[in-house]
Short mmCIF file of C-alpha atoms in Angstrom, two decimals:
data_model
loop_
_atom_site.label_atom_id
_atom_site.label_comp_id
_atom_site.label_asym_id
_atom_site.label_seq_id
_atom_site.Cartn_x
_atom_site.Cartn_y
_atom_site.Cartn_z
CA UNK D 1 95.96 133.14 126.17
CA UNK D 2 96.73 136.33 127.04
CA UNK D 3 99.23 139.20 125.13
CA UNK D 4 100.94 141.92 127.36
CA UNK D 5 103.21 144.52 125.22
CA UNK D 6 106.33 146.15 127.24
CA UNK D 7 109.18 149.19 126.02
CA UNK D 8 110.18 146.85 122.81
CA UNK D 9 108.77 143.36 123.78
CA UNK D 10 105.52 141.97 123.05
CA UNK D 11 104.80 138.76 125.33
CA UNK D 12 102.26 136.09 124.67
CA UNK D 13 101.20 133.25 127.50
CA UNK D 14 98.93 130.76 127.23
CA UNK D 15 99.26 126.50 127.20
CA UNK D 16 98.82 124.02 124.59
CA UNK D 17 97.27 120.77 124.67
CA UNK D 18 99.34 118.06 125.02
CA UNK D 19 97.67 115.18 124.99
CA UNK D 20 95.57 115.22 128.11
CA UNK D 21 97.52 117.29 129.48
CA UNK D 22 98.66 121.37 129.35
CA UNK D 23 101.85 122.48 128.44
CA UNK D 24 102.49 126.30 129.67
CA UNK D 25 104.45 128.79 127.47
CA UNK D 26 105.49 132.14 127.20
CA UNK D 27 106.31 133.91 124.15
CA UNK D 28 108.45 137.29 124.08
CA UNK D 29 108.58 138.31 120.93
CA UNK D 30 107.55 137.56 117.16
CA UNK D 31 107.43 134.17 116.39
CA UNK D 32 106.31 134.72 112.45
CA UNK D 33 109.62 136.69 112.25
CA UNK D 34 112.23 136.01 110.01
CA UNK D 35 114.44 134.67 112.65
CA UNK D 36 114.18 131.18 114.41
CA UNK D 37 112.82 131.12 117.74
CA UNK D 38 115.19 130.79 120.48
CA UNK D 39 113.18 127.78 122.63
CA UNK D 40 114.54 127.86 126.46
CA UNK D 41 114.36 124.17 127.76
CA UNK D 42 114.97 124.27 131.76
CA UNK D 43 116.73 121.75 133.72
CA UNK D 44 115.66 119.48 136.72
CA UNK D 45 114.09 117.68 135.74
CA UNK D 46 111.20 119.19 137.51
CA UNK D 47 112.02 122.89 137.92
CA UNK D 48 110.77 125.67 135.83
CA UNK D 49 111.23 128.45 133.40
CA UNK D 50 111.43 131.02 135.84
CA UNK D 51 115.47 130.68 136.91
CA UNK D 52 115.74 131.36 132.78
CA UNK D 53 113.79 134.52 132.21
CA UNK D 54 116.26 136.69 131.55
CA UNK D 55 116.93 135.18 128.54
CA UNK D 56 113.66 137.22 127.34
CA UNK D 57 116.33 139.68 126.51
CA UNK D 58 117.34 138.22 123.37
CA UNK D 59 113.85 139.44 122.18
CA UNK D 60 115.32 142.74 122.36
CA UNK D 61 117.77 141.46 119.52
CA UNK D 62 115.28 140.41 117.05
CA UNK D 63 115.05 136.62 118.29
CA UNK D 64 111.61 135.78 119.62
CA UNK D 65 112.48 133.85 122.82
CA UNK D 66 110.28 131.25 123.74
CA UNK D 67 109.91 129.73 127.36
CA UNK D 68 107.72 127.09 128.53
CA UNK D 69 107.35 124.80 132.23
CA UNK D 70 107.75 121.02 131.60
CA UNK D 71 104.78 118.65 132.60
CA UNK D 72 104.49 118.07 135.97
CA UNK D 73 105.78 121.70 137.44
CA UNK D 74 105.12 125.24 137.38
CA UNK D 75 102.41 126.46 134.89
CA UNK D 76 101.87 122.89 133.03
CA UNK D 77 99.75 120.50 134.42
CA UNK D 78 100.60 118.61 137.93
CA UNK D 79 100.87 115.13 137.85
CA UNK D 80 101.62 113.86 141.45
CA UNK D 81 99.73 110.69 141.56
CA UNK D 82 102.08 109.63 138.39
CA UNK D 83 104.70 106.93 138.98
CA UNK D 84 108.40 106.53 137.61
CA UNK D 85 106.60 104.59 134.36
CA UNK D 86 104.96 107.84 133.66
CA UNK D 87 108.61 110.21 133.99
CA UNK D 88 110.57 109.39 131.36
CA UNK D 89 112.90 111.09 128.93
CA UNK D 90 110.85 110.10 126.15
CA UNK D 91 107.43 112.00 127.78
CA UNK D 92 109.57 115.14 127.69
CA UNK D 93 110.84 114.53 124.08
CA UNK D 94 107.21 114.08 122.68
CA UNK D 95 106.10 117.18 124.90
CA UNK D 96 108.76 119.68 123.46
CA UNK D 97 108.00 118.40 119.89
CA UNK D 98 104.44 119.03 120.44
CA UNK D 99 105.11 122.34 122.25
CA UNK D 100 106.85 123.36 118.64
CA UNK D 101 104.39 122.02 116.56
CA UNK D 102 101.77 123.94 118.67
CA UNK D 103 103.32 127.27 118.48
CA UNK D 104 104.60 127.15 114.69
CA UNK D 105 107.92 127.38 115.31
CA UNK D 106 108.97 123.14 114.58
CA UNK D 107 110.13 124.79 110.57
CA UNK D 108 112.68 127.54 112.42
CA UNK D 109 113.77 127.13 115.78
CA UNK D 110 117.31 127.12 117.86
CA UNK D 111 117.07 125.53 121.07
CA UNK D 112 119.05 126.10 124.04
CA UNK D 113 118.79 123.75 127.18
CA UNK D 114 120.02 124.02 130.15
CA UNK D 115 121.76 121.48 132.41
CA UNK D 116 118.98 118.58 132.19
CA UNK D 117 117.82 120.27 129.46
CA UNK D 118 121.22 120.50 127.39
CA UNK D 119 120.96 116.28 127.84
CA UNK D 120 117.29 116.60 126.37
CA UNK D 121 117.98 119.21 123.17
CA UNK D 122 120.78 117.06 122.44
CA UNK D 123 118.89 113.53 121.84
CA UNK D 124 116.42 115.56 120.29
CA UNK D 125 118.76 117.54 117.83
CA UNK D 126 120.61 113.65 117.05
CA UNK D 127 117.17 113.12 115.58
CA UNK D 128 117.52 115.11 113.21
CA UNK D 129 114.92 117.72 112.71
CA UNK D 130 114.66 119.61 109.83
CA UNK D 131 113.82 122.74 111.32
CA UNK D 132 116.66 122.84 113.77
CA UNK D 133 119.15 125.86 113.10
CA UNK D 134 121.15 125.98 115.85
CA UNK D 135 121.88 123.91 119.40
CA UNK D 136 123.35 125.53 122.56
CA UNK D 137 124.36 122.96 125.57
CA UNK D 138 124.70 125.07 128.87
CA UNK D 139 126.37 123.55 132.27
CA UNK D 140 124.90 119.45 131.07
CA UNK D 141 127.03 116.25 132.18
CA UNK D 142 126.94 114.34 128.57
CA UNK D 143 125.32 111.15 131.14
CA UNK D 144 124.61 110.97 134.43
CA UNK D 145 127.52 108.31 135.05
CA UNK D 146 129.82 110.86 134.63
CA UNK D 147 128.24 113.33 136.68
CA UNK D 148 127.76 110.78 140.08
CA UNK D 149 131.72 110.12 139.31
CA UNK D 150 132.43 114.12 139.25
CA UNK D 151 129.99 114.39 142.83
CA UNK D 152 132.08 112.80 144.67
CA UNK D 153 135.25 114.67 143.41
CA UNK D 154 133.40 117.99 144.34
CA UNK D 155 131.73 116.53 147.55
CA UNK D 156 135.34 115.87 148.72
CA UNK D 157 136.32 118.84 148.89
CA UNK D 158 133.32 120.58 150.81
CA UNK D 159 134.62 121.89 154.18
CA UNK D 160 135.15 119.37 156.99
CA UNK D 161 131.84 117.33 158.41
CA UNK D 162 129.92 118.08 155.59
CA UNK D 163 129.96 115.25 153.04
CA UNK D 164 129.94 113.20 156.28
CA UNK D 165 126.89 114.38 157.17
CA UNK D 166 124.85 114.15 153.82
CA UNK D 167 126.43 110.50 153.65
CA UNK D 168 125.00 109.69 156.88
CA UNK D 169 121.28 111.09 155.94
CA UNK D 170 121.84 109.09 152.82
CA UNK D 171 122.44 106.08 154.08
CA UNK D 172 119.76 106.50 156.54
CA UNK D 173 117.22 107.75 154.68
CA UNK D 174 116.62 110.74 155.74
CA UNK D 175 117.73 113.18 152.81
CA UNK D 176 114.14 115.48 153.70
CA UNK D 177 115.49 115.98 157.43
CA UNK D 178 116.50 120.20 158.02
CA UNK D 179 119.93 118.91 158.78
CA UNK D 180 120.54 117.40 155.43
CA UNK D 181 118.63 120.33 153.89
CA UNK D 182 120.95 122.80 155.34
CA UNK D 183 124.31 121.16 154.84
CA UNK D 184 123.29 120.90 151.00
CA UNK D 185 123.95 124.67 151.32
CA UNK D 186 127.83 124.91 150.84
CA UNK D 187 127.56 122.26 147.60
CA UNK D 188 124.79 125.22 146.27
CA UNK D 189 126.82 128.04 147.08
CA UNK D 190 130.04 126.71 145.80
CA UNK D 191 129.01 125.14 142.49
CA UNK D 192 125.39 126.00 141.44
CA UNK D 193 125.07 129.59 142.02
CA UNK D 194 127.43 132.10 143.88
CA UNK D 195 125.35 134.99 143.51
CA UNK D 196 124.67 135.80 146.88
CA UNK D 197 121.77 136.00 147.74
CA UNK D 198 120.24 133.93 145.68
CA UNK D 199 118.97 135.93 142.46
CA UNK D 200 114.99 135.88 142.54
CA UNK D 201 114.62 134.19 139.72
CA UNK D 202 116.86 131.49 140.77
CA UNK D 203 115.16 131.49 143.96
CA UNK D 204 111.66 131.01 142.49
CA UNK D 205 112.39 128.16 140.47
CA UNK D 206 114.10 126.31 143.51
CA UNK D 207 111.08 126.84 145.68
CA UNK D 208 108.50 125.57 142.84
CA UNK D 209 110.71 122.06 142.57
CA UNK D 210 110.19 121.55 146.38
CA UNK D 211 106.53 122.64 146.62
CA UNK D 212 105.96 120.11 143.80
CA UNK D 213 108.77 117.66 143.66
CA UNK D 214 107.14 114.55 141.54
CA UNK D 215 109.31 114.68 139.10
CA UNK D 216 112.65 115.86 140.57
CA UNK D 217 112.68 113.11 143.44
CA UNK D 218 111.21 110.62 140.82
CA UNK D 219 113.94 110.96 138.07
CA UNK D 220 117.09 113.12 139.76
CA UNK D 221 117.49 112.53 143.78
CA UNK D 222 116.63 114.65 146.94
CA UNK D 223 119.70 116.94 145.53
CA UNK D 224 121.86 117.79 142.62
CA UNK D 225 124.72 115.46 143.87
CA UNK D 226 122.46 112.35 145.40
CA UNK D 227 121.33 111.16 141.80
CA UNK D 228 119.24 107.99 142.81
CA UNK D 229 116.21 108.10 140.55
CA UNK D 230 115.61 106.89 137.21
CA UNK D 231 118.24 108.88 135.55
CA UNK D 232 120.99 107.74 137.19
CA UNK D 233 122.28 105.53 134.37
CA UNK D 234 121.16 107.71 131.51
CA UNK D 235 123.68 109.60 129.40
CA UNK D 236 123.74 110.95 125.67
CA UNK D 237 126.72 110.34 124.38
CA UNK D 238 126.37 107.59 121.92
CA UNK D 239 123.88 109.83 120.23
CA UNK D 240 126.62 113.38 120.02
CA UNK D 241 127.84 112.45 116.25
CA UNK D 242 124.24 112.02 115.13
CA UNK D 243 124.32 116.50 115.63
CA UNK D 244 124.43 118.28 112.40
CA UNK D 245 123.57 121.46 113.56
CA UNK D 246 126.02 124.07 115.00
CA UNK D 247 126.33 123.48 118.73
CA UNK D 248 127.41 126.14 121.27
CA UNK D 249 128.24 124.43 124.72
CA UNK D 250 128.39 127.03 127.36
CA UNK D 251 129.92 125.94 131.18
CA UNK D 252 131.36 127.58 134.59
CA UNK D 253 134.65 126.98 135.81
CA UNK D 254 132.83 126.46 139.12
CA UNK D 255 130.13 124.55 137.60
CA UNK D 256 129.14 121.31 138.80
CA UNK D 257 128.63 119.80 135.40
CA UNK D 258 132.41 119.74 135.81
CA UNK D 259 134.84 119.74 132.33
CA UNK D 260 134.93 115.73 132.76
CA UNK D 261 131.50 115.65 132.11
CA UNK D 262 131.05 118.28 129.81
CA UNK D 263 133.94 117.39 127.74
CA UNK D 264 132.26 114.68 125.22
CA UNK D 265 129.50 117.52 123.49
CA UNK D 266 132.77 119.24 122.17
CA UNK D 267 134.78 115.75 121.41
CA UNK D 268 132.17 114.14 120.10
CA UNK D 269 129.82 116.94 118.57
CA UNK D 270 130.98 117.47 115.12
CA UNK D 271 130.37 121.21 114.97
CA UNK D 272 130.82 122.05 118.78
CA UNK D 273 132.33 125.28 120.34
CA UNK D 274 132.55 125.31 123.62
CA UNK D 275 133.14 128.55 125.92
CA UNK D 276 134.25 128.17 129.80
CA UNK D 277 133.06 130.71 131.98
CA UNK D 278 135.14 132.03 134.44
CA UNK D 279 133.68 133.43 137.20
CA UNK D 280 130.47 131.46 137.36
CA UNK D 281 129.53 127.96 138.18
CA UNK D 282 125.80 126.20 137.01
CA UNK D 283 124.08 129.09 136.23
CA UNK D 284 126.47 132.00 133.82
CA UNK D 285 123.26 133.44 132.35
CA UNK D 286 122.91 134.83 135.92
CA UNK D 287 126.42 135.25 137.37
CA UNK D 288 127.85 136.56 134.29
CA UNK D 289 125.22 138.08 132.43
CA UNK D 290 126.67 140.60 130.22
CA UNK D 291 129.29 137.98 128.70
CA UNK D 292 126.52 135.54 128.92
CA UNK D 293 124.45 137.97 126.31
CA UNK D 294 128.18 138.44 124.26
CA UNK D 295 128.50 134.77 123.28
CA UNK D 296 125.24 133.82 122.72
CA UNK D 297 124.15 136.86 120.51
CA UNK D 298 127.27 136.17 118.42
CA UNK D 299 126.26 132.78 118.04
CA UNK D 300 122.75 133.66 117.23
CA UNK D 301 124.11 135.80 114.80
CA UNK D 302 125.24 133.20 112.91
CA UNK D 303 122.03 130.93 112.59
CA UNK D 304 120.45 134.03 111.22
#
């Protein structure tokens, strides 16, 4: 473990055991304050905490932020040997209730996940955990059904030759050829982040799912819109009215966890808000970061 103090933030890193296994986290903040824990749950599944960090800033507000790198990427332990038996939602479940028992926060916590890991914080909040204060669902399809329907809405409408020739590579087999790589870039730019370039942070979690992509390939797909692995027929919503907790669920208009599949959290949630953001698409903590801060410190401000 080691403890770094900056202008009004102290930060602790270190892992926990988890099982066999090492779960990496970073703490910014206070975690014996008076205020839950704000616990930042990153999507993939397989990418890291980095594309997140800026959501240290709610330290800054009194809320210690917590941010940790699922098994199998970044700072937790590498697994590539492991086979789809071993990648499951359930693995992750038991690893972020372990992760909060570990750190002493399971008694006082909010948890916000982001796009996989809005689908994961919400089968964990319909559990019912007694030291859940608060749930925020940002840019997650409520199943994966609903999001392969919504691809190939969005896919349609990429400029001309383009869907035709990530269908071909599909078909063939050949979704790790440059060609496929490179014509996944208007999807990326249009609906996942239109910051360009690419913020750092952004940029740093995309490279750590390719330099170690076990899990992504195993449970999503070679891409965001070619969902072929073991989540494909996975979704949450039979489990949304099981929520007691207040739920904030946060979206882009450009996003490509499009209003069709974001829809059911704020149907089917029975305390669910749900604000649209405008000018951004997958990733508003980045593209609009000042509003970003606006709607989740007022909803923080109400778990306290």
């Amino acid at each position: 473990m080691s403890v770094a103090a900056g202008s009004q933030r102290a930060v602790t890193k270190g892992t926990v055991p988890f099982g066999e296994y090492r779960t990496w986290y970073r703490i910014t903040g206070d975690v014996t304050s008076d205020k839950p824990a704000l616990v930042v749950v990153h999507g993939g599944p397989g990418s890291t905490h980095d594309y997140l960090q800026n959501m240290a800033v709610f330290a800054d507000h009194g809320w210690p932020v917590v941010h940790y790198d699922q098994l199998g990427n970044g700072g937790s332990t590498h697994l590539p040997d492991r086979g789809a038996d071993f990648w499951t939602v359930d693995l992750f479940l038991a690893e972020l209730d372990n992760l909060l028992g570990e750190l002493g926060v399971a008694d006082n916590y909010v948890l916000f996940g982001q796009s996989w890991g809005g689908l994961l914080v919400a089968e964990h909040a319909a559990r019912k955990p007694a030291g859940l204060r608060g749930l925020v669902i940002a840019n997650a399809p409520a199943s994966y059904p609903l999001w392969l329907q919504e691809m190939e809405v969005l896919r349609a409408q990429l400029p001309p030759g383009v869907n035709e020739t990530l269908l071909r590579h599909e078909a063939a087999g050949t979704t790790g050829s440059n060609e496929y790589y490179e014509a996944m870039g208007p999807f990326y730019d249009r609906h996942v982040c239109r910051i360009k370039p690419w913020p750092r942070d952004y940029q740093a979690s995309f490279y750590e799912v390719y330099n170690d992509p076990t899990v992504y390939f195993t449970m999503n797909g070679p891409s965001e819109f070619h969902v072929v692995g073991t989540l494909r027929d996975w979704g949450v919503e039979d489990r949304l009215a099981d929520i007691e907790v207040p739920t904030l669920v946060l979206s882009g208009r450009h996003d490509e966890a499009t209003p069709v599949t974001v829809r059911p959290y704020e149907e089917l949630i029975p305390q669910a808000r749900w604000e649209i953001f405008e000018d951004s698409s997958h990733l508003p903590h980045l593209e609009e970061p000042e509003r970003f801060v606006e709607v989740m410190l007022g909803y923080l401000r109400e778990r306290s």
